[in-house]
XYZ file of C-alpha atoms in Angstrom:
574
model
C 109.056 117.049 126.426
C 111.443 117.976 123.621
C 109.779 115.520 121.282
C 106.377 116.966 122.124
C 107.494 120.499 121.289
C 108.935 119.376 117.963
C 105.725 117.652 116.935
C 103.532 120.543 118.016
C 105.572 122.974 115.929
C 105.229 120.992 112.697
C 102.984 122.583 110.042
C 99.446 121.321 110.333
C 96.199 121.286 108.438
C 94.635 119.113 105.729
C 96.059 121.202 102.871
C 99.629 120.832 104.136
C 99.112 117.120 104.659
C 97.702 116.718 101.140
C 100.762 118.435 99.697
C 103.001 116.114 101.693
C 101.202 113.097 100.195
C 101.645 114.427 96.648
C 99.705 113.762 93.468
C 97.723 110.545 93.837
C 97.726 110.036 90.055
C 101.485 110.407 89.578
C 102.849 106.907 88.778
C 106.228 107.897 90.180
C 104.798 109.041 93.505
C 105.575 106.436 96.200
C 102.379 107.630 97.895
C 100.235 107.524 94.749
C 97.483 105.129 93.740
C 99.845 102.734 91.986
C 101.881 102.328 95.161
C 98.723 101.994 97.267
C 97.432 99.191 95.050
C 100.787 97.401 95.084
C 100.876 97.503 98.890
C 97.338 96.150 99.005
C 98.359 93.216 96.796
C 101.149 92.470 99.265
C 98.678 92.830 102.166
C 100.922 95.381 103.838
C 100.636 98.954 105.011
C 102.070 101.358 102.435
C 105.672 101.715 103.710
C 106.264 105.131 102.184
C 102.928 106.251 103.600
C 103.910 105.419 107.149
C 107.277 107.102 106.641
C 105.593 110.252 105.319
C 103.188 110.401 108.252
C 106.078 109.852 110.650
C 107.924 112.769 109.068
C 104.773 114.840 109.307
C 104.405 113.951 112.987
C 100.884 112.744 112.373
C 100.476 111.144 115.797
C 100.422 114.658 117.256
C 96.904 114.947 115.827
C 95.747 112.416 118.440
C 97.327 114.157 121.445
C 95.699 117.149 123.179
C 97.548 120.444 123.087
C 98.049 120.396 126.843
C 100.233 117.320 126.383
C 102.210 118.737 123.470
C 100.062 117.575 120.546
C 97.757 119.305 118.089
C 94.378 117.903 119.155
C 91.907 120.644 120.002
C 88.965 120.514 117.584
C 87.367 117.241 116.614
C 86.348 118.583 113.206
C 90.011 119.267 112.432
C 90.898 115.708 113.429
C 88.142 114.450 111.140
C 89.500 116.411 108.196
C 93.045 115.221 108.822
C 91.883 111.608 108.902
C 89.773 112.234 105.807
C 92.827 113.459 103.916
C 94.663 110.209 104.633
C 91.575 108.078 103.997
C 91.073 109.757 100.623
C 94.526 108.461 99.702
C 94.357 105.040 101.397
C 91.817 103.887 104.008
C 94.236 101.174 105.119
C 96.880 103.760 105.907
C 94.356 105.933 107.756
C 93.208 103.120 109.987
C 96.455 101.186 110.317
C 98.684 104.148 111.004
C 96.598 106.128 113.333
C 92.905 105.870 113.995
C 93.472 103.074 116.484
C 95.802 105.448 118.301
C 92.900 107.837 118.644
C 90.429 105.173 119.798
C 92.766 104.231 122.653
C 93.640 107.874 123.209
C 90.006 108.952 123.514
C 89.550 106.638 126.504
C 92.756 107.950 128.036
C 91.908 111.634 127.534
C 88.456 110.959 129.015
C 89.403 109.137 132.216
C 93.170 108.632 132.534
C 95.305 110.062 135.318
C 97.809 112.808 134.539
C 100.633 110.274 134.688
C 98.879 107.857 132.339
C 98.019 110.631 129.896
C 101.627 111.762 129.843
C 102.759 108.202 129.204
C 100.411 107.833 126.243
C 101.414 111.246 124.910
C 105.094 110.283 125.070
C 104.463 107.070 123.130
C 102.416 108.758 120.420
C 104.602 111.832 120.042
C 107.605 109.549 119.643
C 105.916 108.058 116.584
C 105.024 104.759 118.198
C 101.705 102.907 118.436
C 99.053 102.074 120.984
C 96.141 99.665 120.589
C 92.546 99.530 121.804
C 91.830 96.027 123.085
C 88.059 95.601 123.145
C 86.991 92.852 120.768
C 86.545 89.171 121.580
C 85.191 87.081 118.720
C 82.550 85.200 120.740
C 80.949 88.490 121.802
C 81.551 90.950 118.961
C 80.689 94.483 120.044
C 78.909 93.337 123.214
C 81.545 94.602 125.618
C 79.439 93.728 128.662
C 80.185 90.055 127.993
C 83.952 90.462 127.984
C 85.681 87.295 129.183
C 89.228 88.579 129.621
C 89.770 89.042 133.355
C 91.998 91.172 135.545
C 92.150 89.682 139.047
C 93.842 91.382 142.018
C 96.676 89.492 143.670
C 96.378 88.532 147.343
C 98.282 91.635 148.444
C 96.358 93.866 145.978
C 99.634 95.163 144.547
C 98.955 93.939 141.010
C 96.355 92.608 138.607
C 96.819 89.313 136.802
C 95.374 89.396 133.286
C 94.041 86.217 131.723
C 92.144 85.708 128.498
C 92.171 86.608 124.833
C 91.523 89.616 122.618
C 90.957 89.258 118.885
C 90.486 91.440 115.818
C 92.508 94.285 117.348
C 94.336 96.638 115.009
C 98.071 97.117 115.638
C 98.072 94.916 118.738
C 101.117 93.016 117.483
C 103.288 96.138 117.201
C 101.868 98.421 119.889
C 103.981 99.616 122.801
C 100.921 99.729 125.037
C 97.240 98.855 124.959
C 94.087 100.247 126.524
C 92.555 96.935 127.521
C 88.931 96.303 128.437
C 88.898 93.673 131.169
C 86.413 92.088 133.519
C 87.317 93.165 137.050
C 84.113 91.964 138.739
C 82.053 88.794 138.643
C 78.609 90.349 138.230
C 76.815 90.849 134.896
C 76.360 94.614 135.215
C 78.293 97.529 133.762
C 80.295 98.007 136.961
C 82.172 94.753 136.384
C 84.481 96.152 133.701
C 87.536 98.386 133.741
C 90.029 99.867 131.328
C 93.644 98.953 132.047
C 96.724 100.734 130.730
C 99.105 97.907 129.889
C 102.713 98.313 128.782
C 103.449 95.508 126.319
C 107.126 96.138 125.605
C 108.695 93.921 128.264
C 105.931 91.378 128.747
C 107.372 87.845 129.233
C 106.773 85.507 126.301
C 105.069 82.922 128.517
C 102.570 85.549 129.712
C 101.768 87.283 126.430
C 101.498 85.942 122.925
C 100.521 88.458 120.246
C 101.800 87.119 116.946
C 98.341 86.310 115.549
C 97.157 87.987 112.374
C 93.691 87.772 110.863
C 93.652 88.206 107.045
C 90.859 90.463 105.838
C 89.154 91.073 102.490
C 89.087 94.851 102.914
C 91.884 96.853 104.530
C 94.237 93.994 103.672
C 97.311 95.769 104.931
C 95.982 96.419 108.423
C 97.739 94.384 111.080
C 94.586 92.918 112.574
C 95.766 90.644 115.334
C 95.035 89.007 118.623
C 96.727 88.297 121.935
C 96.647 85.618 124.612
C 97.272 86.756 128.193
C 98.378 84.239 130.843
C 98.828 85.704 134.322
C 100.313 88.886 132.885
C 100.980 91.116 135.874
C 100.273 94.844 135.756
C 100.445 97.417 138.573
C 97.423 98.035 140.768
C 97.237 101.605 139.454
C 96.839 100.422 135.843
C 93.119 101.149 135.915
C 92.128 104.075 133.703
C 89.624 105.846 135.907
C 87.970 104.140 138.889
C 87.731 100.361 138.835
C 84.412 99.370 137.286
C 83.954 102.608 135.315
C 84.878 101.369 131.827
C 81.393 101.517 130.373
C 80.918 105.140 131.408
C 84.248 105.973 129.808
C 83.232 104.158 126.619
C 79.927 106.034 126.460
C 81.790 109.351 126.615
C 84.929 108.613 124.609
C 83.182 106.810 121.772
C 81.048 109.856 121.081
C 84.152 111.445 119.573
C 85.161 108.382 117.568
C 81.601 108.006 116.255
C 81.900 111.554 114.934
C 85.312 111.153 113.300
C 85.163 107.731 111.650
C 82.236 108.424 109.244
C 84.013 111.654 108.302
C 87.040 109.565 107.355
C 84.794 107.457 105.146
C 83.706 110.568 103.244
C 87.314 110.768 102.020
C 87.181 107.178 100.784
C 83.891 107.880 99.003
C 85.416 111.021 97.484
C 88.118 108.997 95.717
C 85.596 106.455 94.474
C 83.329 109.155 93.064
C 86.275 110.964 91.473
C 87.513 107.793 89.797
C 84.102 106.811 88.444
C 83.488 110.368 87.248
C 86.755 110.269 85.299
C 85.771 106.900 83.842
C 82.388 108.272 82.757
C 84.032 111.279 81.127
C 86.638 109.189 79.320
C 84.699 106.104 78.228
C 82.372 105.944 75.217
C 79.329 103.679 75.011
C 76.714 103.518 72.245
C 78.549 106.317 70.487
C 78.336 108.676 73.466
C 80.331 109.353 76.577
C 79.106 107.325 79.530
C 78.710 110.648 81.339
C 76.134 111.725 78.731
C 73.842 108.762 79.384
C 70.880 109.856 81.563
C 71.174 106.980 84.043
C 74.923 107.418 84.448
C 74.574 111.167 84.975
C 71.816 110.706 87.562
C 73.924 108.100 89.375
C 76.956 110.384 89.583
C 74.897 113.360 90.762
C 73.134 111.190 93.333
C 76.456 109.972 94.715
C 77.675 113.581 94.937
C 74.562 114.603 96.866
C 74.863 111.649 99.245
C 78.472 112.553 99.947
C 77.530 116.161 100.701
C 74.640 115.101 102.961
C 76.922 112.694 104.792
C 79.512 115.414 105.256
C 76.850 117.757 106.642
C 75.960 115.293 109.378
C 79.600 114.398 110.085
C 80.502 118.064 110.377
C 77.558 118.830 112.655
C 78.332 115.794 114.820
C 81.931 116.950 115.270
C 80.932 120.530 116.052
C 78.204 119.355 118.433
C 80.860 117.764 120.649
C 82.056 121.298 121.355
C 78.761 123.196 121.146
C 76.121 120.754 122.466
C 78.094 118.163 124.483
C 74.967 117.165 126.392
C 73.253 115.949 123.203
C 75.998 114.129 121.325
C 75.303 110.672 122.724
C 72.463 110.608 120.172
C 73.851 112.827 117.407
C 77.109 110.897 117.071
C 75.386 107.505 117.280
C 73.073 108.578 114.448
C 76.094 109.777 112.486
C 77.916 106.487 112.947
C 74.876 104.555 111.770
C 73.489 106.432 108.803
C 76.538 107.959 107.075
C 78.350 104.626 106.570
C 75.069 103.072 105.437
C 74.477 105.747 102.800
C 78.098 105.765 101.607
C 78.215 101.974 101.355
C 75.116 101.995 99.155
C 76.639 104.765 97.046
C 79.813 102.717 96.621
C 77.845 99.750 95.343
C 75.877 101.924 92.921
C 79.017 103.540 91.518
C 80.423 100.066 90.920
C 77.609 99.353 88.477
C 78.769 102.227 86.275
C 82.268 100.789 86.059
C 80.890 97.417 85.002
C 83.683 94.876 84.489
C 86.235 97.577 85.367
C 84.980 97.456 88.959
C 86.778 94.103 89.342
C 90.157 95.284 88.058
C 92.798 95.518 90.759
C 95.259 97.672 88.843
C 95.265 100.293 86.156
C 93.636 103.695 86.083
C 90.438 102.604 87.797
C 91.827 99.843 90.009
C 91.652 102.031 93.096
C 87.843 101.674 93.034
C 88.015 97.909 93.562
C 90.228 98.328 96.601
C 88.225 101.196 98.049
C 85.015 99.260 97.431
C 86.390 96.521 99.688
C 87.852 98.938 102.202
C 84.892 101.241 102.768
C 82.494 98.783 104.466
C 85.390 97.253 106.414
C 86.329 100.595 107.987
C 83.447 100.314 110.417
C 84.878 97.128 111.950
C 87.315 99.373 113.802
C 84.473 100.669 115.907
C 80.954 99.889 117.127
C 78.852 98.612 114.243
C 75.514 99.832 112.895
C 73.415 97.721 115.259
C 75.313 99.030 118.284
C 74.859 102.615 117.097
C 71.131 102.067 116.678
C 70.947 100.360 120.059
C 72.499 103.502 121.548
C 69.893 105.707 119.873
C 66.747 103.641 120.254
C 66.354 103.699 124.079
C 66.510 107.506 124.006
C 63.856 108.057 121.332
C 60.706 107.865 123.538
C 62.111 110.498 125.857
C 63.147 112.729 122.957
C 59.674 112.331 121.490
C 58.061 113.340 124.794
C 60.315 116.195 125.889
C 61.894 117.645 122.777
C 60.477 116.987 119.323
C 58.367 119.891 118.026
C 59.122 121.877 121.201
C 62.928 122.106 121.508
C 64.675 125.465 121.283
C 66.687 126.162 118.162
C 70.328 125.103 117.958
C 73.057 127.748 118.165
C 74.606 129.034 114.947
C 77.984 127.633 116.036
C 76.655 124.155 115.350
C 76.545 124.855 111.594
C 78.546 127.969 110.765
C 81.831 126.618 109.409
C 83.594 129.942 109.980
C 82.901 130.132 113.725
C 85.680 129.079 116.148
C 85.274 126.288 118.664
C 86.758 125.759 122.104
C 89.052 122.805 122.750
C 87.269 119.491 123.175
C 86.294 118.764 126.790
C 85.827 115.017 127.142
C 84.424 115.334 130.652
C 81.608 117.603 129.416
C 80.130 114.831 127.281
C 76.960 113.420 128.828
C 76.189 109.699 128.986
C 72.718 110.315 127.511
C 70.996 113.218 125.805
C 68.694 113.849 128.811
C 65.784 114.274 126.418
C 67.166 117.206 124.443
C 67.386 117.330 120.636
C 68.002 120.770 119.172
C 69.259 119.502 115.809
C 65.884 118.362 114.470
C 64.288 121.623 115.666
C 65.243 123.101 112.292
C 62.616 120.924 110.635
C 59.796 122.863 112.304
C 61.322 126.311 112.806
C 59.166 128.788 110.826
C 62.100 131.127 110.197
C 64.316 128.324 108.961
C 61.640 126.964 106.647
C 60.808 130.446 105.337
C 64.465 130.953 104.396
C 64.562 127.774 102.308
C 64.150 127.702 98.533
C 60.592 126.646 97.600
C 61.416 123.092 96.524
C 63.440 122.463 99.691
C 60.670 123.972 101.827
C 58.094 121.588 100.341
C 60.291 118.599 101.145
C 60.977 119.933 104.633
C 57.230 120.077 105.271
C 57.064 116.345 104.513
C 59.980 115.691 106.847
C 58.383 117.775 109.616
C 55.278 115.607 109.356
C 57.537 112.543 109.458
C 59.063 113.770 112.706
C 55.629 114.321 114.244
C 54.543 110.839 113.184
C 57.798 109.397 114.496
C 57.120 111.061 117.839
C 53.696 109.451 118.123
C 55.083 106.030 117.241
C 58.038 106.337 119.623
C 55.823 107.384 122.526
C 53.665 104.326 121.887
C 56.593 101.884 121.879
C 56.409 99.178 124.562
C 59.557 99.016 126.724
C 60.797 95.895 124.958
C 60.887 97.764 121.649
C 63.295 100.455 122.781
C 65.898 98.234 124.382
C 68.825 96.237 123.041
C 66.437 93.322 122.375
C 64.090 95.448 120.250
C 62.576 93.938 117.132
C 62.466 95.255 113.608
C 59.825 97.891 114.326
C 61.946 99.639 116.919
C 65.069 99.665 114.787
C 63.056 100.909 111.808
C 62.084 103.977 113.856
C 65.732 104.568 114.742
C 66.547 104.413 111.030
C 63.915 107.040 110.208
C 65.185 109.285 112.961
C 68.733 109.028 111.609
C 67.629 110.181 108.158
C 65.653 113.078 109.639
C 68.741 114.143 111.582
C 70.773 114.102 108.373
C 68.159 116.295 106.701
C 68.266 118.790 109.583
C 72.070 118.903 109.355
C 71.830 119.743 105.631
C 69.347 122.537 106.310
C 71.508 123.961 109.077
C 74.720 123.919 107.041
C 72.993 125.614 104.094
C 71.197 128.244 106.152
C 74.066 129.296 108.421
C 76.710 129.524 105.694
C 74.999 131.951 103.343
C 77.771 134.442 104.123
C 80.506 132.207 102.721
C 82.506 133.082 99.630
C 81.822 129.577 98.263
C 78.966 130.166 95.834
C 78.129 126.474 95.610
C 77.683 126.135 99.374
C 75.177 129.011 99.209
C 73.423 127.382 96.255
C 69.876 126.008 96.431
C 70.621 123.057 94.176
C 72.649 120.832 96.469
C 70.292 121.356 99.419
C 67.198 120.543 97.374
C 68.908 117.535 95.857
C 70.182 116.198 99.183
C 66.772 116.599 100.841
C 65.102 114.904 97.867
C 67.296 111.832 98.253
C 66.695 111.657 102.000
C 62.930 112.012 101.511
C 62.966 109.272 98.873
C 64.719 106.914 101.290
C 61.935 107.652 103.774
C 59.325 106.574 101.229
C 58.230 109.884 99.725
C 57.631 110.196 95.995
C 59.430 113.468 95.336
C 60.188 112.712 91.699
C 63.406 113.222 89.782
C 65.429 116.396 90.025
C 64.550 118.979 87.378
C 66.858 118.651 84.371
C 68.365 122.099 84.927
C 69.177 121.307 88.575
C 70.747 117.981 87.667
C 72.814 119.621 84.941
C 73.987 122.298 87.345
C 75.092 119.681 89.871
C 76.760 117.610 87.166
C 78.684 120.667 85.988
C 79.900 121.216 89.555
C 80.867 117.569 89.829
C 82.920 117.567 86.651
C 84.479 120.960 87.391
C 85.783 119.663 90.722
C 87.283 116.647 88.982
C 89.025 118.856 86.424
C 90.222 121.296 89.085
C 91.274 118.567 91.533
C 88.946 119.877 94.219
C 87.384 117.682 96.885
C 83.717 116.779 96.739
C 83.170 117.613 100.408
C 81.877 120.812 101.972
C 85.400 122.211 102.269
C 86.159 121.684 98.582
C 89.626 120.507 99.631
C 92.447 121.209 97.170
C 94.077 117.973 96.015
C 97.781 117.759 95.235
C 98.954 117.887 91.623
C 102.349 117.062 90.178
């Protein structure tokens, strides 16, 4: 317990962590962009980065306070991971997010003894892994082939099979392993096992595989072969056969955090391209003065803010509306990466040939452009997130849309405190409740909006009503995992409407903040305009004065080294 106390007492918070990482643009900083790019060329995790996070005691962020760590609020965890991901997505994923994926299952269903064991490993600076993936089945965990079979005397399980594309598996002390413990095809045939890997015999465990990747090159993406590896009968995390229920709860938290990490990656890309546009001349003018370039930069800024709104609301909902986050977090995991990936590609067009450079002042964009879409491999992909949402839409359309009560202010007000995360309070499904989108048809909320935003919200309210009619008319086959394009298209529309509602909520419930920009009409109108355009509405270009105002904010944050997210994070300077 001494180690736990030491980690818990370390200074915390994104600002302190950013200072520990130092100025990203300092060529002499072993944690700066030059060092990050050099490590990527070697396909290794930034050594100084891991050492710095060890010194910081970063693993404590993944351990609940009751076990000696610093984990209490999921939005804090998101911002801590964002700070690392802004510096190097490989470091964020390779050092720690896998620890949280395995930890989320443990904090959801593990016994006190198992939770203490995981806490001891993490707070000692070591690694755990989350063993889910098998290449033949991708994210379809119900088809897992790896088996755990009881011995004749039921004193142990014998594990046989293979796991692949698992981060940190080759260097982890222990793994949360998804295994087939029953012969039937249903969800009750799978269990999580807590497996200590440190003393496993070589003839029973091979884990020296590594899979090279295009993005996140330094991540130790590996595999393992299990041959009659014996583990104790009490290795099951939760009751035998309960793995899928645990996944449905635990992954709600990871689906909230991971897109928030990606906002940090997008922040660095936008910052780098903004600096390029301010520095580079074309046709006798700065690139930043060209209308298309300026519109592209402002659009990327608005997409980042909209994505952060939904990420923030998803994280806060885990504390405030735990019965509804099976949908909110799935929507978050689907639409935010999709929007940010598109933004990344668009920003690359402004860099032109510079987008292919792997060193120099703008080289970080090439790496981050590869890393950003690869981040989602660490977790359920877009199709899985939509497949989680789609079956719930007809019930939401019948019982909630246009009739749900308004969400509490705590869901949006960034100044309001939150209770510690309660993993057991998370529901397996939303039970037909959706308070987030209620803001789209709340008369008081709409009346408080600036006129341009109110007009767009009226279009989105009509979209929600139309979506409800179409979802209620869906045949059963179109809201299942075998749904066709029409069903998934409805899930896509719903995701964008949820993002719009999150933007409205964040704007409305933070009018008391000292941040004048967060209170401003411009970003809300701009963000809603881009969402409406993606839904097929012809809302036209932003007024020139609004675009100029947003561009001025964008460039001011670059000059002041302030983050482009809602928190306007202060970035380290030499």
